[in-house]
XYZ file of C-alpha atoms in Angstrom:
429
model
C -20.203 2.306 -10.651
C -17.401 4.187 -12.491
C -16.064 2.513 -15.643
C -12.944 0.418 -14.997
C -10.355 -1.763 -16.678
C -12.411 -4.906 -15.852
C -16.009 -3.593 -15.921
C -17.651 -6.978 -16.492
C -15.349 -9.088 -14.371
C -15.711 -6.856 -11.297
C -19.391 -7.781 -10.957
C -19.136 -11.343 -12.277
C -19.795 -14.515 -10.308
C -16.997 -15.829 -8.119
C -16.778 -18.957 -10.261
C -16.142 -16.897 -13.402
C -13.564 -14.703 -11.652
C -11.700 -17.753 -10.355
C -11.872 -19.558 -13.720
C -10.248 -16.566 -15.378
C -7.586 -16.290 -12.664
C -6.730 -19.981 -13.010
C -6.496 -19.776 -16.802
C -4.142 -16.793 -16.626
C -2.018 -18.450 -13.956
C -1.690 -21.633 -16.008
C -0.636 -19.672 -19.095
C 1.835 -17.683 -17.017
C 3.431 -20.809 -15.579
C 3.900 -22.110 -19.120
C 5.760 -18.893 -19.966
C 8.083 -18.800 -16.982
C 8.961 -22.435 -16.316
C 11.291 -23.051 -19.260
C 13.134 -19.750 -18.752
C 13.008 -18.448 -15.180
C 15.788 -20.025 -13.111
C 14.442 -18.833 -9.764
C 10.990 -20.347 -10.197
C 12.214 -23.397 -12.070
C 14.147 -24.382 -8.942
C 11.180 -23.672 -6.658
C 8.475 -25.305 -8.767
C 10.472 -28.280 -10.056
C 11.935 -29.228 -6.672
C 10.163 -32.613 -6.834
C 10.993 -33.244 -10.473
C 7.783 -31.836 -11.930
C 5.684 -28.711 -11.557
C 2.589 -28.940 -9.339
C -0.616 -29.587 -11.265
C -3.336 -26.945 -10.920
C -6.845 -27.947 -11.995
C -8.706 -25.593 -9.642
C -7.802 -22.384 -7.851
C -7.900 -24.216 -4.534
C -4.838 -26.126 -5.806
C -2.862 -22.894 -5.431
C -1.650 -24.161 -2.053
C 0.463 -26.701 -3.958
C 2.733 -23.863 -5.060
C 5.484 -22.791 -2.645
C 5.478 -19.351 -1.054
C 7.839 -16.612 -2.224
C 9.425 -14.197 0.270
C 11.329 -10.966 -0.080
C 14.238 -12.585 1.773
C 14.455 -15.227 -0.969
C 14.476 -12.609 -3.712
C 17.169 -10.570 -1.941
C 19.294 -13.692 -1.420
C 18.856 -14.574 -5.101
C 20.159 -11.150 -6.141
C 23.098 -11.464 -3.767
C 23.990 -14.888 -5.154
C 23.379 -13.890 -8.788
C 24.165 -10.159 -9.124
C 22.756 -7.777 -10.148
C 19.184 -8.873 -10.715
C 19.051 -12.501 -9.604
C 17.499 -15.316 -11.599
C 13.866 -14.224 -11.291
C 14.046 -13.048 -14.905
C 12.035 -14.836 -17.569
C 13.670 -13.049 -20.503
C 17.108 -11.839 -21.559
C 18.214 -8.561 -19.968
C 17.777 -6.725 -23.262
C 14.001 -7.273 -23.076
C 13.659 -5.136 -19.934
C 13.073 -1.400 -20.235
C 12.475 -0.177 -16.647
C 14.626 -0.375 -13.524
C 13.213 0.373 -10.087
C 13.888 -0.705 -6.531
C 12.055 -0.992 -3.252
C 12.310 1.934 -0.858
C 14.825 0.195 1.397
C 13.112 1.533 4.534
C 13.430 -1.891 6.168
C 16.826 -2.937 4.796
C 18.581 -3.707 1.518
C 16.574 -2.495 -1.515
C 15.283 -5.148 -3.901
C 15.944 -4.422 -7.589
C 12.995 -4.939 -9.917
C 12.898 -4.915 -13.714
C 9.961 -4.551 -16.088
C 9.521 -5.297 -19.767
C 7.514 -2.958 -21.984
C 4.644 -5.439 -21.634
C 4.705 -5.518 -17.837
C 5.155 -1.749 -17.575
C 1.975 -1.317 -19.607
C 0.353 -3.782 -17.197
C 1.417 -1.538 -14.279
C -0.209 1.424 -16.038
C -3.429 -0.531 -16.589
C -3.538 -1.514 -12.902
C -3.197 2.132 -11.894
C -5.823 3.087 -14.450
C -8.205 0.869 -12.473
C -7.272 2.766 -9.279
C -8.153 6.072 -10.933
C -11.380 4.855 -12.503
C -12.662 3.326 -9.265
C -12.138 6.711 -7.565
C -14.066 8.510 -10.292
C -11.063 10.120 -12.019
C -11.632 10.781 -15.742
C -9.633 11.960 -18.730
C -10.915 15.485 -18.023
C -8.998 15.672 -14.735
C -5.624 17.306 -14.105
C -3.575 14.917 -11.962
C -0.733 16.297 -9.834
C 1.719 13.708 -8.515
C 3.713 14.937 -5.498
C 6.634 12.537 -5.728
C 10.395 12.853 -6.169
C 10.613 10.446 -9.140
C 13.799 8.658 -8.057
C 14.560 4.923 -8.467
C 11.896 3.926 -5.903
C 8.935 2.777 -8.006
C 6.539 4.804 -5.840
C 4.206 6.807 -8.044
C 5.999 6.244 -11.359
C 3.250 3.800 -12.306
C 0.625 6.324 -11.173
C 2.107 8.703 -13.743
C 1.861 6.042 -16.464
C -1.679 5.157 -15.402
C -2.739 8.791 -15.712
C -1.346 8.875 -19.246
C -3.192 5.636 -20.041
C -6.397 7.208 -18.753
C -5.872 10.139 -21.105
C -5.750 12.744 -18.332
C -3.308 15.627 -18.107
C -0.638 14.575 -15.604
C 1.721 17.016 -13.877
C 4.913 15.604 -12.275
C 5.704 17.229 -8.938
C 9.337 16.193 -8.557
C 12.181 18.579 -7.716
C 9.996 20.956 -5.693
C 9.498 21.792 -2.051
C 6.031 21.751 -0.502
C 5.235 25.407 -1.132
C 6.320 25.153 -4.766
C 4.051 22.159 -5.204
C 1.100 24.028 -3.743
C 1.762 26.972 -6.073
C 2.016 24.611 -9.040
C -1.281 22.970 -8.116
C -2.876 26.412 -8.060
C -1.335 27.360 -11.400
C -2.326 24.213 -13.324
C -5.720 23.966 -11.564
C -5.071 20.390 -10.455
C -8.207 18.390 -9.690
C -6.536 15.207 -8.390
C -3.637 14.923 -5.921
C -1.586 11.724 -5.679
C 0.809 11.361 -2.716
C 1.278 9.543 0.580
C -1.314 10.329 3.273
C 1.404 11.785 5.502
C 2.463 14.155 2.756
C -1.117 15.254 2.088
C -1.253 16.347 5.727
C 2.158 18.001 5.418
C 0.999 19.984 2.377
C -2.074 21.051 4.352
C 0.173 22.193 7.204
C 2.329 24.280 4.837
C -0.798 25.731 3.236
C -2.020 26.921 6.654
C 1.370 28.458 7.426
C 1.438 30.271 4.070
C -2.177 31.418 4.142
C -3.269 29.219 1.223
C -6.917 28.136 1.377
C -6.940 24.584 0.010
C -10.714 24.712 -0.392
C -10.204 27.349 -3.091
C -8.109 24.946 -5.146
C -9.798 22.757 -7.743
C -8.761 19.478 -6.056
C -11.760 17.147 -5.759
C -10.043 13.765 -5.279
C -6.898 12.696 -3.428
C -5.358 9.224 -3.866
C -2.872 7.871 -1.339
C -0.453 4.970 -1.067
C 2.852 4.036 0.526
C 1.531 3.597 4.067
C -1.739 3.035 5.949
C -3.699 6.246 6.203
C -6.502 6.801 3.736
C -8.308 3.700 5.047
C -7.875 4.808 8.679
C -11.156 6.651 9.386
C -9.750 9.563 11.399
C -6.812 10.077 9.024
C -9.039 9.992 5.948
C -11.451 12.430 7.604
C -8.592 14.815 8.430
C -7.320 14.729 4.831
C -10.807 15.265 3.422
C -11.522 18.166 5.768
C -8.184 19.814 4.988
C -8.533 19.522 1.210
C -12.300 19.652 0.767
C -11.945 16.537 -1.394
C -12.660 12.802 -1.207
C -9.641 10.716 -0.164
C -9.058 7.245 -1.603
C -6.641 4.548 -0.513
C -4.467 2.429 -2.796
C -2.039 -0.398 -2.107
C 0.829 -1.753 -4.172
C 4.329 -3.157 -3.864
C 7.386 -2.787 -6.083
C 7.808 -6.554 -6.260
C 4.097 -7.245 -6.782
C 2.244 -4.451 -8.584
C -0.616 -2.017 -7.961
C -3.133 -4.460 -6.515
C -5.543 -2.486 -4.309
C -8.077 0.243 -5.017
C -10.902 2.009 -3.176
C -14.395 2.280 -4.621
C -16.762 5.222 -4.239
C -18.292 3.656 -1.097
C -14.911 3.833 0.702
C -15.521 0.616 2.651
C -11.868 -0.454 2.425
C -9.521 -1.738 -0.258
C -10.677 -3.980 -3.080
C -8.087 -6.366 -4.509
C -7.955 -6.097 -8.307
C -8.739 -9.762 -8.866
C -8.614 -9.307 -12.609
C -4.831 -9.032 -12.262
C -4.016 -10.677 -8.915
C -4.911 -13.743 -6.871
C -5.260 -12.997 -3.159
C -5.118 -15.284 -0.139
C -5.521 -14.242 3.500
C -3.691 -16.762 5.657
C -2.992 -17.281 9.334
C 0.779 -16.579 9.452
C 1.236 -19.343 12.041
C -0.675 -22.163 10.310
C -0.701 -20.940 6.676
C -4.421 -21.777 6.550
C -7.098 -19.374 5.232
C -8.682 -17.195 7.909
C -12.491 -17.061 8.283
C -14.611 -14.123 7.194
C -14.018 -11.137 9.465
C -10.685 -12.385 10.788
C -7.208 -10.891 10.312
C -4.403 -12.664 8.472
C -1.403 -12.121 6.215
C -2.078 -11.066 2.636
C -0.450 -13.448 0.134
C -0.556 -12.354 -3.516
C 0.147 -13.765 -6.970
C 0.380 -11.359 -9.905
C -1.011 -12.341 -13.300
C 0.524 -9.862 -15.722
C 4.191 -9.432 -14.842
C 5.656 -12.635 -16.222
C 9.060 -11.098 -16.893
C 9.554 -10.708 -13.123
C 6.757 -12.740 -11.510
C 5.752 -13.153 -7.872
C 3.912 -16.373 -7.014
C 2.243 -16.694 -3.603
C 4.245 -13.736 -2.339
C 4.113 -13.227 1.418
C 3.559 -9.494 1.700
C 3.949 -9.338 5.491
C 0.857 -7.099 5.530
C -2.037 -7.815 7.866
C -5.546 -7.411 6.468
C -9.094 -8.324 7.456
C -11.080 -10.776 5.343
C -14.104 -8.760 4.243
C -15.439 -11.320 1.777
C -16.744 -10.594 -1.690
C -19.691 -8.276 -1.141
C -19.641 -4.468 -1.270
C -22.456 -1.910 -1.645
C -20.708 -0.737 -4.834
C -21.675 -4.016 -6.522
C -18.163 -5.353 -7.064
C -17.437 -9.000 -6.313
C -13.695 -8.459 -5.839
C -12.260 -9.281 -2.394
C -12.752 -6.459 0.121
C -10.217 -5.602 2.827
C -12.041 -3.444 5.428
C -9.658 -0.907 6.932
C -7.109 -1.480 4.156
C -3.653 -2.529 5.321
C -3.942 -2.802 9.098
C -0.195 -3.042 9.666
C 2.750 -5.299 9.121
C 3.345 -8.522 10.989
C 6.637 -7.187 12.318
C 5.009 -3.843 13.300
C 2.621 -5.389 15.798
C 3.436 -4.546 19.402
C 2.273 -6.619 22.355
C 1.905 -4.271 25.319
C 0.737 -5.918 28.542
C -1.057 -8.595 26.541
C -2.722 -6.193 24.084
C -1.963 -6.383 20.340
C -1.247 -2.809 19.282
C -0.744 -1.531 15.728
C 0.693 1.900 14.825
C -2.281 2.442 12.489
C -4.691 2.057 15.424
C -2.768 4.698 17.388
C -2.908 6.988 14.338
C -6.680 6.599 14.195
C -6.964 7.897 17.772
C -4.508 10.783 17.413
C -5.953 12.070 14.146
C -9.325 12.540 15.822
C -7.809 15.601 17.512
C -7.468 18.548 15.094
C -4.812 20.094 17.358
C -2.394 17.169 16.782
C 0.109 18.218 14.118
C 2.523 15.249 14.211
C 3.529 12.409 16.514
C 6.163 9.795 17.285
C 5.691 6.327 18.816
C 8.583 5.311 21.083
C 8.942 1.609 21.853
C 11.067 0.492 24.814
C 11.195 -2.680 26.855
C 11.424 -3.698 30.464
C 12.916 -7.155 30.222
C 10.673 -9.217 27.924
C 7.797 -6.709 28.077
C 7.323 -3.971 25.464
C 6.290 -0.483 26.529
C 4.975 2.348 24.360
C 5.084 6.118 24.858
C 4.077 8.962 22.547
C 5.538 12.339 21.679
C 2.785 14.507 20.225
C 2.880 17.983 18.724
C -0.129 19.437 20.535
C -1.028 21.842 23.346
C -0.052 20.436 26.756
C -3.658 20.939 27.881
C -4.695 18.180 25.451
C -2.468 15.438 26.903
C -4.998 14.155 29.425
C -7.756 13.943 26.823
C -5.487 12.000 24.441
C -4.472 9.591 27.202
C -8.129 9.022 28.076
C -8.948 8.251 24.430
C -6.045 5.791 24.195
C -7.096 4.093 27.431
C -10.696 3.799 26.210
C -9.580 2.277 22.912
C -6.904 -0.139 24.124
C -7.364 -0.512 27.871
C -3.794 0.725 28.359
C -2.255 3.728 30.038
C 0.088 5.104 27.372
C 2.310 8.036 28.434
C 1.935 11.092 26.196
C 4.438 13.962 26.062
C 3.455 17.240 24.400
C 6.283 18.645 22.262
C 6.627 21.891 20.328
C 4.998 22.164 16.917
C 7.560 21.594 14.170
C 9.944 19.639 16.415
C 9.172 16.218 14.901
C 10.197 15.199 11.362
C 7.898 15.450 8.317
C 7.827 12.956 5.468
C 7.276 13.029 1.716
C 7.234 9.254 1.235
C 6.659 6.582 3.864
C 6.436 8.107 7.319
C 8.784 6.699 9.968
C 6.889 7.446 13.146
C 7.956 4.422 15.193
C 11.269 4.779 17.044
C 12.415 1.425 18.392
C 14.564 1.880 21.512
C 14.191 -1.686 22.738
C 17.258 -3.379 24.187
C 17.806 -6.730 22.524
C 17.750 -9.620 24.952
C 20.929 -11.765 24.958
C-alpha cells in the first residue's frame, strides 16, 4: 500500500478509527461553540449542546444543508455567521461553482488551508504519486476552489507542480510535452476533451510521460466505461477523487480502483436513506452525509451533500479499513430521473455510451408528458451506430430511449463540470 497521510489509521480497527473521530469531533465542538454564531444557534437550540459519548450519538446533532448556509450569508452578508474566528484570521477566499444556483462563499484560515493540502496529499499518495512526479493541473484557477487545493497538496508532497491556467487545450498539451508531466489532474470530461484535441492535432498521448490521471468535479473516473476510455486514451491509470468546497477533499481511490474511500482520518461519513434519515444496509444506496474534522474556522457538521453513494462497508483488497463507496458518486438526489418506473441516473447512461469508442460527446434531453418524464439522447457518432446504442440502453435499463446522431463537434465541450443534461420539462401548475 502506498504511504499516506494516515498510514496507521487506514488499516486500524474500526473501534480505533471511531475513537479518534469522536475525540477530534469533541475537541472541535469545544472550539466552535463559544464563537461560531451559526452553529451556536443550531446546537444550543434546546439550551445546551447535545452530549456525545460515542460516535453513534452523532445523530443527536442536527443536519446542515447548503440552503441553510446560503440563507445565512444572505441574512448576514458577506460570509454569514459560520465563522469561528475574526475575519482577519482568514487567508483564502473561494466559492462554489454556482452550477446549480447562487455560489456559496467559503473562507479558510492558514490552518484549514494546510488541512486541505494534507487531504489532497492523501489523494496523491493513495494513487501512487510521489515527490519525483511532475504534476500538471489543467484548471483555470479562478475563485472556484476546484483544483487549488490539488496544487497545494502537490507542493506538500514535494512534487514539481505545473499550473495549467490561462491556456487552451492545445497549449496545455504542448506544455505537458515540454515539462514531461507524469501526472494529469483535471475533470474526467476534460481529460477526454484533451484526448480529442490530441487526436485532431496528431499528438500521440502514449508518447507523453503521463502515468497517472486524477479526476474530480463530476462522476467519471469511477464509472467503468469512462475510466477505461480515459486510460486507453492516455495510456495511464485513472483515479477518482471527490470533494466539495464547503466540506473538503474527502474521497480518494486506492490502487485497486474498487471505488472511492472516504478519508476517515479527517471526515466522519454517514450513508442515510434520504426519506427516513436512517442508515442504509450494506450494499444499499443512500445520501452521503459528512462531518469534517479539520476545518474549524468554517466547519460543516452532518452536511447533507445531496450525493448518492453505495454502502460498500469497510473492507477493500488494498487493506484499508476506511469506508468504501463502490462506483464513487452515483449521482445527485435531484439528478435522478424516473422514466416509466425506472430510476435512471446520468452516470449510468454515461457508462453505456462510453463503451462505444465512436461516441465523441452526448447530451441527455429530459422532457415530460404530463407527470411522466421522458429521456432522449443526442450523440456525436456515426448514424450507423444508433441502433446498437439503443439496444445497449434497452438491455441495461429495459427502456426504449430515442437516440439522435449529430455531427461531431456540434455539442459543447467542458473544462470543469460537464453540463450534459438539458431539462426541457414543462412545470406542472
